């Protein structure tokens, strides 16, 4: 029973003494006495609350203001020293070699007993890796209870790389709060360019456009709320940094370069498309210019929504906004891309798509079909197909989460915004049949 309940019961007990009625002041005094007594007991008998608060360790340190130059310099220097110390603590790039017979094939293996022996002989930097937890992570199906030395080596190198990269990114964390702003990440990538052999052919005049292209992918997918900053931890957890650092490979295949957003061919392709769309050469895209994007079959209704919801300047789109548009349309299976397109489709800003909003966009598809002389398609049929594909929790509303969970979000959005995409979906069976026939003919030849 807490002090509040004790106090309530005590005050509710009738007075059985000779003076059955007490004055209002006496009741207040008694209430205060009881409150003080029970509150003191509840606080552990501490009479001085200041002493109590002194036992709480300090957990907040105010960031120095802009005009506190010395405090800012002190903070920067202390962070630099701290990061240098953490860097020195990292394991050197030395290969571990120890194997336990019998050797099956050419793969070197080690059991737990010898694993611990190696750990005892290893230096202090290595001890954190020679634990039962690490061994259990790498133990799979070996009948002798051993792990692969090469797998262990790769595990250690990956951990060291993650720590090195985190320290490297932290050097650009001006605020020192564990996240990078857009300008911070731009500086990181700009200084990284000379270390990537696959970008040697880029002209320096293109560097700013390349950096913008690279940074937008990080922020489009890792900053869905558009806060203007990304946690360093999120950067390390995603695969984008791996793709970027893959450009260190001097023998990277042409196919890998084409599929890597950060490669020179990819960045030049995206920027080249932007320049080709910019017919008046003013460095911006109007709605009419953007309508020629891709197969030039997106509906005007959808393009209207793009220019209503996205950041524009005097009704025209800059390169950064264009990059978000491209990333959304080229990655329609990804939740961040679906979130981008869903916001455009949600014309009533209700947080869901209903029959009205689906019809609103599909009517534009029907109009384009008439212009191109294609047979009309009933909206009722398309609407039923969409709801069958998505299977929303509410049979009358499709939420963003419904789209993501269905794994059909890319198909649904394509049907509603792009005539060519709808035609491909509508004739998918015939296209599959033609592909099968063509492959059969090739096999026979």
Short mmCIF file of C-alpha atoms in Angstrom, two decimals:
data_model
loop_
_atom_site.label_atom_id
_atom_site.label_comp_id
_atom_site.label_asym_id
_atom_site.label_seq_id
_atom_site.Cartn_x
_atom_site.Cartn_y
_atom_site.Cartn_z
CA UNK A 1 0.00 0.00 0.00
CA UNK A 2 1.56 3.37 -0.99
CA UNK A 3 1.51 6.60 1.05
CA UNK A 4 -1.37 8.06 -0.96
CA UNK A 5 -3.69 5.20 -0.03
CA UNK A 6 -2.62 5.34 3.64
CA UNK A 7 -3.29 9.06 3.73
CA UNK A 8 -6.71 8.67 2.09
CA UNK A 9 -7.80 6.00 4.59
CA UNK A 10 -6.45 7.91 7.57
CA UNK A 11 -8.36 11.05 6.66
CA UNK A 12 -11.49 9.06 5.90
CA UNK A 13 -11.55 7.52 9.44
CA UNK A 14 -14.15 9.26 11.66
CA UNK A 15 -12.99 10.94 14.87
CA UNK A 16 -14.02 8.90 17.94
CA UNK A 17 -12.57 11.28 20.55
CA UNK A 18 -14.44 13.75 22.78
CA UNK A 19 -14.27 16.45 20.07
CA UNK A 20 -16.01 14.80 17.18
CA UNK A 21 -15.80 17.88 14.97
CA UNK A 22 -12.52 19.51 14.05
CA UNK A 23 -12.03 22.93 12.55
CA UNK A 24 -11.10 23.28 8.91
CA UNK A 25 -7.64 24.57 9.82
CA UNK A 26 -7.02 21.60 12.13
CA UNK A 27 -7.96 19.19 9.37
CA UNK A 28 -5.56 20.95 6.99
CA UNK A 29 -2.76 20.86 9.54
CA UNK A 30 -3.34 17.16 10.20
CA UNK A 31 -3.40 16.47 6.47
CA UNK A 32 -0.12 18.30 5.97
CA UNK A 33 1.52 16.46 8.91
CA UNK A 34 0.44 13.10 7.56
CA UNK A 35 1.48 14.02 4.05
CA UNK A 36 4.95 15.11 5.24
CA UNK A 37 5.36 11.95 7.30
CA UNK A 38 4.34 9.47 4.63
CA UNK A 39 6.09 11.35 1.83
CA UNK A 40 9.34 11.29 3.83
CA UNK A 41 8.95 7.55 4.40
CA UNK A 42 8.16 7.00 0.73
CA UNK A 43 11.34 8.88 -0.25
CA UNK A 44 13.38 6.60 1.97
CA UNK A 45 13.50 8.90 4.99
CA UNK A 46 15.51 11.58 3.15
CA UNK A 47 14.77 14.95 4.73
CA UNK A 48 16.88 16.93 2.33
CA UNK A 49 15.76 16.33 -1.24
CA UNK A 50 18.81 18.19 -2.57
CA UNK A 51 21.00 15.43 -1.15
CA UNK A 52 18.79 12.91 -2.97
CA UNK A 53 19.24 14.64 -6.34
CA UNK A 54 23.01 14.81 -5.85
CA UNK A 55 23.14 11.01 -6.00
CA UNK A 56 21.83 11.02 -9.59
CA UNK A 57 24.80 10.93 -11.99
CA UNK A 58 24.97 13.65 -14.60
CA UNK A 59 23.67 12.40 -17.93
CA UNK A 60 23.23 15.59 -19.97
CA UNK A 61 25.94 17.91 -21.16
CA UNK A 62 24.94 21.06 -22.99
CA UNK A 63 26.44 21.60 -26.42
CA UNK A 64 28.49 24.79 -26.62
CA UNK A 65 26.78 27.74 -28.29
CA UNK A 66 28.06 29.26 -31.53
CA UNK A 67 29.69 32.17 -29.72
CA UNK A 68 31.50 29.88 -27.25
CA UNK A 69 34.52 29.42 -29.51
CA UNK A 70 36.88 27.99 -26.91
CA UNK A 71 34.35 25.41 -25.72
CA UNK A 72 33.70 24.39 -29.32
CA UNK A 73 37.42 24.01 -30.01
CA UNK A 74 37.89 22.01 -26.82
CA UNK A 75 35.02 19.71 -27.79
CA UNK A 76 36.38 19.19 -31.31
CA UNK A 77 39.87 18.40 -30.04
CA UNK A 78 38.60 16.00 -27.39
CA UNK A 79 36.47 14.18 -30.00
CA UNK A 80 39.45 13.93 -32.34
CA UNK A 81 41.66 12.50 -29.58
CA UNK A 82 38.92 10.04 -28.61
CA UNK A 83 38.50 8.82 -32.20
CA UNK A 84 42.26 8.46 -32.62
CA UNK A 85 42.43 6.37 -29.46
CA UNK A 86 39.57 4.14 -30.68
CA UNK A 87 41.36 3.77 -34.02
CA UNK A 88 44.57 2.60 -32.30
CA UNK A 89 42.56 -0.02 -30.41
CA UNK A 90 41.49 -1.70 -33.66
CA UNK A 91 43.03 -4.98 -34.73
CA UNK A 92 45.79 -4.82 -37.31
CA UNK A 93 45.22 -6.57 -40.62
CA UNK A 94 47.07 -9.77 -39.75
CA UNK A 95 45.89 -13.17 -40.92
CA UNK A 96 45.16 -15.85 -38.32
CA UNK A 97 46.63 -19.24 -39.16
CA UNK A 98 45.99 -22.27 -37.00
CA UNK A 99 44.40 -25.55 -37.97
CA UNK A 100 43.30 -28.72 -36.22
CA UNK A 101 43.49 -32.11 -37.95
CA UNK A 102 41.82 -33.88 -39.59
CA UNK A 103 41.68 -31.49 -42.55
CA UNK A 104 38.78 -32.17 -44.90
CA UNK A 105 39.63 -30.87 -48.36
CA UNK A 106 41.64 -27.67 -48.38
CA UNK A 107 39.65 -25.79 -45.73
CA UNK A 108 41.53 -25.13 -42.49
CA UNK A 109 39.44 -25.77 -39.37
CA UNK A 110 39.89 -25.17 -35.64
CA UNK A 111 38.10 -26.57 -32.59
CA UNK A 112 37.10 -24.67 -29.47
CA UNK A 113 40.01 -25.87 -27.35
CA UNK A 114 42.62 -24.67 -29.81
CA UNK A 115 40.52 -21.57 -30.51
CA UNK A 116 40.96 -20.58 -26.85
CA UNK A 117 44.69 -21.38 -26.96
CA UNK A 118 45.15 -19.05 -29.92
CA UNK A 119 43.15 -16.41 -28.07
CA UNK A 120 45.52 -16.63 -25.08
CA UNK A 121 48.55 -16.07 -27.33
CA UNK A 122 46.92 -13.30 -29.31
CA UNK A 123 47.44 -9.68 -28.35
CA UNK A 124 45.00 -7.58 -26.35
CA UNK A 125 43.38 -6.28 -29.55
CA UNK A 126 42.38 -9.81 -30.53
CA UNK A 127 40.91 -11.06 -27.26
CA UNK A 128 37.48 -9.58 -27.91
CA UNK A 129 37.07 -11.99 -30.86
CA UNK A 130 38.14 -15.18 -29.10
CA UNK A 131 34.94 -15.72 -27.12
CA UNK A 132 32.41 -18.53 -26.87
CA UNK A 133 29.80 -16.24 -28.41
CA UNK A 134 31.84 -15.66 -31.57
CA UNK A 135 32.71 -19.35 -31.86
CA UNK A 136 29.03 -20.32 -31.54
CA UNK A 137 28.07 -17.80 -34.24
CA UNK A 138 30.44 -19.44 -36.71
CA UNK A 139 29.73 -23.06 -35.71
CA UNK A 140 27.46 -24.71 -38.25
CA UNK A 141 27.37 -28.37 -39.25
CA UNK A 142 30.91 -29.61 -38.74
CA UNK A 143 30.75 -33.09 -37.19
CA UNK A 144 33.96 -32.44 -35.22
CA UNK A 145 32.61 -29.23 -33.64
CA UNK A 146 35.02 -26.94 -35.44
CA UNK A 147 34.76 -23.65 -37.29
CA UNK A 148 36.40 -22.53 -40.50
CA UNK A 149 39.49 -20.40 -39.92
CA UNK A 150 38.76 -18.48 -43.11
CA UNK A 151 35.23 -17.70 -41.95
CA UNK A 152 36.59 -16.54 -38.62
CA UNK A 153 39.18 -14.39 -40.38
CA UNK A 154 36.50 -12.83 -42.60
CA UNK A 155 34.31 -12.22 -39.54
CA UNK A 156 37.13 -10.41 -37.75
CA UNK A 157 38.04 -8.36 -40.80
CA UNK A 158 34.40 -7.36 -41.29
CA UNK A 159 34.13 -6.25 -37.67
CA UNK A 160 37.35 -4.26 -37.92
CA UNK A 161 36.17 -2.67 -41.16
CA UNK A 162 32.88 -1.63 -39.54
CA UNK A 163 34.73 -0.03 -36.62
CA UNK A 164 37.15 1.73 -38.96
CA UNK A 165 34.30 3.02 -41.12
CA UNK A 166 32.35 4.19 -38.09
CA UNK A 167 35.35 6.14 -36.86
CA UNK A 168 35.86 7.56 -40.36
CA UNK A 169 32.23 8.71 -40.58
CA UNK A 170 32.35 10.09 -37.03
CA UNK A 171 35.10 12.47 -38.09
CA UNK A 172 32.49 14.21 -40.27
CA UNK A 173 29.88 14.29 -37.50
CA UNK A 174 30.20 18.00 -36.74
CA UNK A 175 27.44 17.94 -34.12
CA UNK A 176 28.99 14.92 -32.40
CA UNK A 177 25.55 13.37 -31.87
CA UNK A 178 25.95 10.17 -33.90
CA UNK A 179 24.38 11.37 -37.14
CA UNK A 180 25.42 13.06 -40.38
CA UNK A 181 23.70 16.02 -41.98
CA UNK A 182 23.51 16.32 -45.74
CA UNK A 183 26.54 18.63 -45.86
CA UNK A 184 28.52 16.22 -43.63
CA UNK A 185 27.87 13.27 -45.94
CA UNK A 186 28.66 15.41 -48.98
CA UNK A 187 32.09 16.23 -47.51
CA UNK A 188 32.71 12.55 -46.71
CA UNK A 189 31.92 11.37 -50.26
CA UNK A 190 33.79 14.26 -51.90
CA UNK A 191 36.98 13.35 -50.03
CA UNK A 192 36.37 9.65 -50.76
CA UNK A 193 36.31 10.10 -54.56
CA UNK A 194 40.14 10.14 -55.05
CA UNK A 195 40.39 6.78 -53.24
CA UNK A 196 37.98 5.02 -55.65
CA UNK A 197 39.77 3.88 -58.85
CA UNK A 198 36.46 3.36 -60.68
CA UNK A 199 35.85 7.12 -60.46
CA UNK A 200 39.23 8.13 -61.87
CA UNK A 201 37.65 9.09 -65.20
CA UNK A 202 35.27 11.64 -63.71
CA UNK A 203 36.03 15.26 -64.52
CA UNK A 204 36.34 17.51 -61.47
CA UNK A 205 33.62 19.75 -62.89
CA UNK A 206 31.21 16.80 -62.44
CA UNK A 207 32.19 16.11 -58.81
CA UNK A 208 29.43 18.26 -57.31
CA UNK A 209 26.76 16.49 -59.41
CA UNK A 210 28.22 13.09 -58.55
CA UNK A 211 28.22 13.88 -54.82
CA UNK A 212 24.61 15.09 -55.03
CA UNK A 213 23.61 11.90 -56.88
CA UNK A 214 25.31 9.67 -54.31
CA UNK A 215 24.05 11.52 -51.23
CA UNK A 216 20.43 11.51 -52.41
CA UNK A 217 20.28 7.71 -52.31
CA UNK A 218 21.36 7.68 -48.67
CA UNK A 219 18.84 10.32 -47.66
CA UNK A 220 15.95 9.03 -49.79
CA UNK A 221 16.05 5.59 -48.18
CA UNK A 222 17.49 6.31 -44.72
CA UNK A 223 15.68 9.55 -43.90
CA UNK A 224 12.01 8.80 -44.73
CA UNK A 225 10.75 11.54 -42.37
CA UNK A 226 12.99 14.09 -44.13
CA UNK A 227 14.69 15.26 -40.95
CA UNK A 228 17.84 16.25 -42.84
CA UNK A 229 20.10 13.87 -40.93
CA UNK A 230 20.94 10.15 -40.87
CA UNK A 231 22.24 8.03 -38.00
CA UNK A 232 25.75 6.72 -38.60
CA UNK A 233 24.50 3.39 -37.30
CA UNK A 234 21.90 3.26 -40.10
CA UNK A 235 24.56 4.03 -42.72
CA UNK A 236 26.66 1.12 -41.48
CA UNK A 237 23.68 -1.24 -41.34
CA UNK A 238 22.56 -0.71 -44.95
CA UNK A 239 24.35 -1.97 -48.06
CA UNK A 240 24.87 1.44 -49.70
CA UNK A 241 28.31 1.97 -48.23
CA UNK A 242 29.36 -1.48 -49.48
CA UNK A 243 28.19 -0.51 -52.98
CA UNK A 244 30.09 2.77 -52.79
CA UNK A 245 33.32 1.18 -51.56
CA UNK A 246 32.98 -1.55 -54.19
CA UNK A 247 34.32 1.09 -56.57
CA UNK A 248 37.78 0.46 -55.07
CA UNK A 249 37.93 -2.67 -57.20
CA UNK A 250 39.91 -1.77 -60.32
CA UNK A 251 38.56 -4.83 -62.16
CA UNK A 252 34.86 -4.29 -61.39
CA UNK A 253 32.78 -5.80 -64.20
CA UNK A 254 30.74 -3.65 -66.57
CA UNK A 255 27.56 -5.38 -65.42
CA UNK A 256 28.31 -4.54 -61.78
CA UNK A 257 28.98 -0.93 -62.68
CA UNK A 258 25.65 -0.63 -64.52
CA UNK A 259 23.69 -1.94 -61.53
CA UNK A 260 25.60 0.13 -58.96
CA UNK A 261 23.95 3.52 -58.39
CA UNK A 262 27.28 4.99 -57.24
CA UNK A 263 29.32 3.99 -60.30
CA UNK A 264 30.46 6.58 -62.84
CA UNK A 265 28.34 5.11 -65.70
CA UNK A 266 25.23 5.14 -63.49
CA UNK A 267 25.75 8.71 -62.27
CA UNK A 268 26.45 9.92 -65.81
CA UNK A 269 23.35 8.10 -67.07
CA UNK A 270 21.05 9.77 -64.54
CA UNK A 271 22.56 13.21 -65.06
CA UNK A 272 22.55 12.74 -68.84
CA UNK A 273 18.82 11.93 -68.75
CA UNK A 274 18.22 15.10 -66.75
CA UNK A 275 20.08 17.21 -69.32
CA UNK A 276 18.19 15.59 -72.20
CA UNK A 277 14.85 16.36 -70.55
CA UNK A 278 15.86 19.98 -69.97
CA UNK A 279 14.92 21.25 -73.43
CA UNK A 280 15.17 24.96 -72.60
CA UNK A 281 18.58 24.44 -70.88
CA UNK A 282 17.66 26.47 -67.79
CA UNK A 283 18.88 23.78 -65.39
CA UNK A 284 15.34 22.95 -64.23
CA UNK A 285 12.51 20.69 -65.43
CA UNK A 286 8.96 21.81 -66.10
CA UNK A 287 6.03 19.39 -66.00
CA UNK A 288 6.05 19.19 -69.79
CA UNK A 289 9.76 18.36 -69.80
CA UNK A 290 9.39 15.71 -67.10
CA UNK A 291 6.52 14.10 -69.04
CA UNK A 292 9.14 12.75 -71.49
CA UNK A 293 10.79 10.72 -68.72
CA UNK A 294 11.20 7.00 -69.47
CA UNK A 295 8.74 5.85 -72.14
CA UNK A 296 6.88 9.20 -71.95
CA UNK A 297 3.65 7.42 -70.97
CA UNK A 298 3.04 8.73 -67.45
CA UNK A 299 -0.36 10.38 -67.02
CA UNK A 300 -0.77 14.14 -66.65
CA UNK A 301 -2.81 13.55 -63.50
CA UNK A 302 0.15 11.83 -61.82
CA UNK A 303 2.60 14.49 -63.03
CA UNK A 304 0.31 17.18 -61.63
CA UNK A 305 0.54 15.49 -58.24
CA UNK A 306 4.35 15.33 -58.48
CA UNK A 307 4.54 19.09 -58.93
CA UNK A 308 1.94 19.70 -56.23
CA UNK A 309 3.67 17.66 -53.53
CA UNK A 310 7.39 17.85 -54.36
CA UNK A 311 9.67 20.82 -53.82
CA UNK A 312 9.76 23.06 -56.88
CA UNK A 313 11.06 26.51 -57.74
CA UNK A 314 8.59 28.69 -59.66
CA UNK A 315 6.86 25.52 -60.80
CA UNK A 316 10.02 23.75 -61.98
CA UNK A 317 12.00 20.85 -60.53
CA UNK A 318 15.71 20.96 -59.71
CA UNK A 319 18.19 18.08 -59.96
CA UNK A 320 17.90 17.07 -56.30
CA UNK A 321 14.11 16.73 -56.51
CA UNK A 322 14.51 14.88 -59.79
CA UNK A 323 16.83 12.36 -58.11
CA UNK A 324 14.14 11.54 -55.52
CA UNK A 325 11.68 11.05 -58.38
CA UNK A 326 14.06 8.67 -60.21
CA UNK A 327 14.93 6.71 -57.06
CA UNK A 328 11.22 6.21 -56.33
CA UNK A 329 10.33 5.01 -59.83
CA UNK A 330 13.40 2.78 -60.21
CA UNK A 331 12.91 1.07 -56.83
CA UNK A 332 9.12 0.61 -56.61
CA UNK A 333 9.41 -2.54 -54.53
CA UNK A 334 11.15 -0.68 -51.70
CA UNK A 335 9.07 0.72 -48.80
CA UNK A 336 10.65 4.20 -49.10
CA UNK A 337 9.76 4.36 -52.81
CA UNK A 338 6.22 3.17 -52.15
CA UNK A 339 5.88 5.80 -49.42
CA UNK A 340 6.91 8.48 -51.95
CA UNK A 341 4.41 7.34 -54.59
CA UNK A 342 1.64 6.62 -52.05
CA UNK A 343 1.76 10.24 -50.87
CA UNK A 344 1.13 11.33 -54.47
CA UNK A 345 -1.76 8.89 -54.92
CA UNK A 346 -3.38 9.88 -51.63
CA UNK A 347 -5.07 12.95 -53.12
CA UNK A 348 -7.34 13.49 -50.12
CA UNK A 349 -4.47 13.12 -47.63
CA UNK A 350 -6.45 10.55 -45.63
CA UNK A 351 -3.69 8.01 -45.19
CA UNK A 352 -5.36 5.43 -47.45
CA UNK A 353 -6.51 4.85 -51.03
CA UNK A 354 -10.21 4.27 -51.62
CA UNK A 355 -12.28 3.61 -54.75
CA UNK A 356 -12.49 7.33 -55.49
CA UNK A 357 -8.72 7.86 -55.52
CA UNK A 358 -8.12 4.72 -57.60
CA UNK A 359 -10.73 5.85 -60.13
CA UNK A 360 -9.26 9.37 -60.17
CA UNK A 361 -5.92 8.08 -61.44
CA UNK A 362 -7.18 5.27 -63.64
CA UNK A 363 -9.46 7.57 -65.63
CA UNK A 364 -6.29 9.23 -66.94
CA UNK A 365 -5.04 5.79 -68.06
CA UNK A 366 -8.36 5.20 -69.86
CA UNK A 367 -8.08 8.56 -71.65
CA UNK A 368 -4.56 7.72 -72.87
CA UNK A 369 -5.82 4.35 -74.10
CA UNK A 370 -8.47 6.11 -76.21
CA UNK A 371 -5.86 8.49 -77.64
CA UNK A 372 -3.67 5.53 -78.65
CA UNK A 373 -6.62 3.58 -80.09
CA UNK A 374 -6.49 0.79 -77.51
CA UNK A 375 -9.56 -1.15 -76.41
CA UNK A 376 -11.17 0.34 -73.29
CA UNK A 377 -10.80 -1.46 -69.95
CA UNK A 378 -13.45 -1.35 -67.22
CA UNK A 379 -12.39 0.42 -64.02
CA UNK A 380 -14.52 -2.00 -62.02
CA UNK A 381 -12.40 -4.92 -63.24
CA UNK A 382 -9.13 -3.11 -62.50
CA UNK A 383 -10.36 -2.00 -59.07
CA UNK A 384 -11.30 -5.61 -58.16
CA UNK A 385 -7.88 -6.85 -59.35
CA UNK A 386 -6.07 -4.24 -57.25
CA UNK A 387 -8.00 -5.14 -54.08
CA UNK A 388 -7.46 -8.85 -54.79
CA UNK A 389 -3.70 -8.29 -55.14
CA UNK A 390 -3.33 -6.14 -52.04
CA UNK A 391 -5.86 -7.87 -49.75
CA UNK A 392 -6.09 -4.88 -47.37
CA UNK A 393 -7.23 -5.26 -43.78
CA UNK A 394 -10.12 -2.92 -44.51
CA UNK A 395 -11.94 -4.16 -47.66
CA UNK A 396 -12.66 -0.55 -48.72
CA UNK A 397 -9.30 1.10 -47.97
CA UNK A 398 -5.70 0.43 -48.98
CA UNK A 399 -3.07 1.77 -46.59
CA UNK A 400 0.64 2.18 -47.27
CA UNK A 401 1.36 -0.77 -44.98
CA UNK A 402 -1.15 -2.87 -46.95
CA UNK A 403 0.76 -2.09 -50.15
CA UNK A 404 4.10 -2.97 -48.57
CA UNK A 405 2.82 -6.20 -46.99
CA UNK A 406 1.25 -7.39 -50.25
CA UNK A 407 4.55 -7.34 -52.19
CA UNK A 408 2.44 -6.03 -55.09
CA UNK A 409 2.98 -2.33 -54.48
CA UNK A 410 5.15 -1.89 -57.57
CA UNK A 411 2.49 -3.47 -59.81
CA UNK A 412 -0.39 -1.49 -58.29
CA UNK A 413 1.37 1.87 -58.56
CA UNK A 414 2.49 1.14 -62.14
CA UNK A 415 -1.09 0.33 -63.19
CA UNK A 416 -2.29 3.71 -61.89
CA UNK A 417 0.38 6.10 -63.18
CA UNK A 418 1.91 4.73 -66.41
CA UNK A 419 0.10 3.64 -69.59
CA UNK A 420 3.03 1.52 -70.76
CA UNK A 421 3.19 -0.14 -67.34
CA UNK A 422 -0.55 -0.86 -67.41
CA UNK A 423 -0.36 -2.26 -70.96
CA UNK A 424 2.53 -4.55 -69.92
CA UNK A 425 0.50 -5.79 -66.94
CA UNK A 426 -2.65 -6.27 -69.02
CA UNK A 427 -0.81 -8.29 -71.69
CA UNK A 428 1.55 -10.15 -69.35
CA UNK A 429 0.32 -13.61 -70.37
CA UNK A 430 0.80 -12.94 -74.08
CA UNK A 431 4.26 -11.50 -73.43
CA UNK A 432 5.28 -14.58 -71.43
CA UNK A 433 4.03 -16.83 -74.23
CA UNK A 434 6.04 -14.86 -76.82
CA UNK A 435 9.17 -15.07 -74.68
CA UNK A 436 8.72 -18.84 -74.40
CA UNK A 437 8.32 -19.19 -78.17
CA UNK A 438 11.38 -17.06 -78.85
CA UNK A 439 13.51 -19.04 -76.41
CA UNK A 440 12.31 -22.31 -78.02
CA UNK A 441 13.23 -21.03 -81.48
CA UNK A 442 16.69 -20.05 -80.24
CA UNK A 443 17.19 -23.50 -78.72
CA UNK A 444 16.23 -25.20 -82.00
CA UNK A 445 18.63 -23.04 -83.99
#
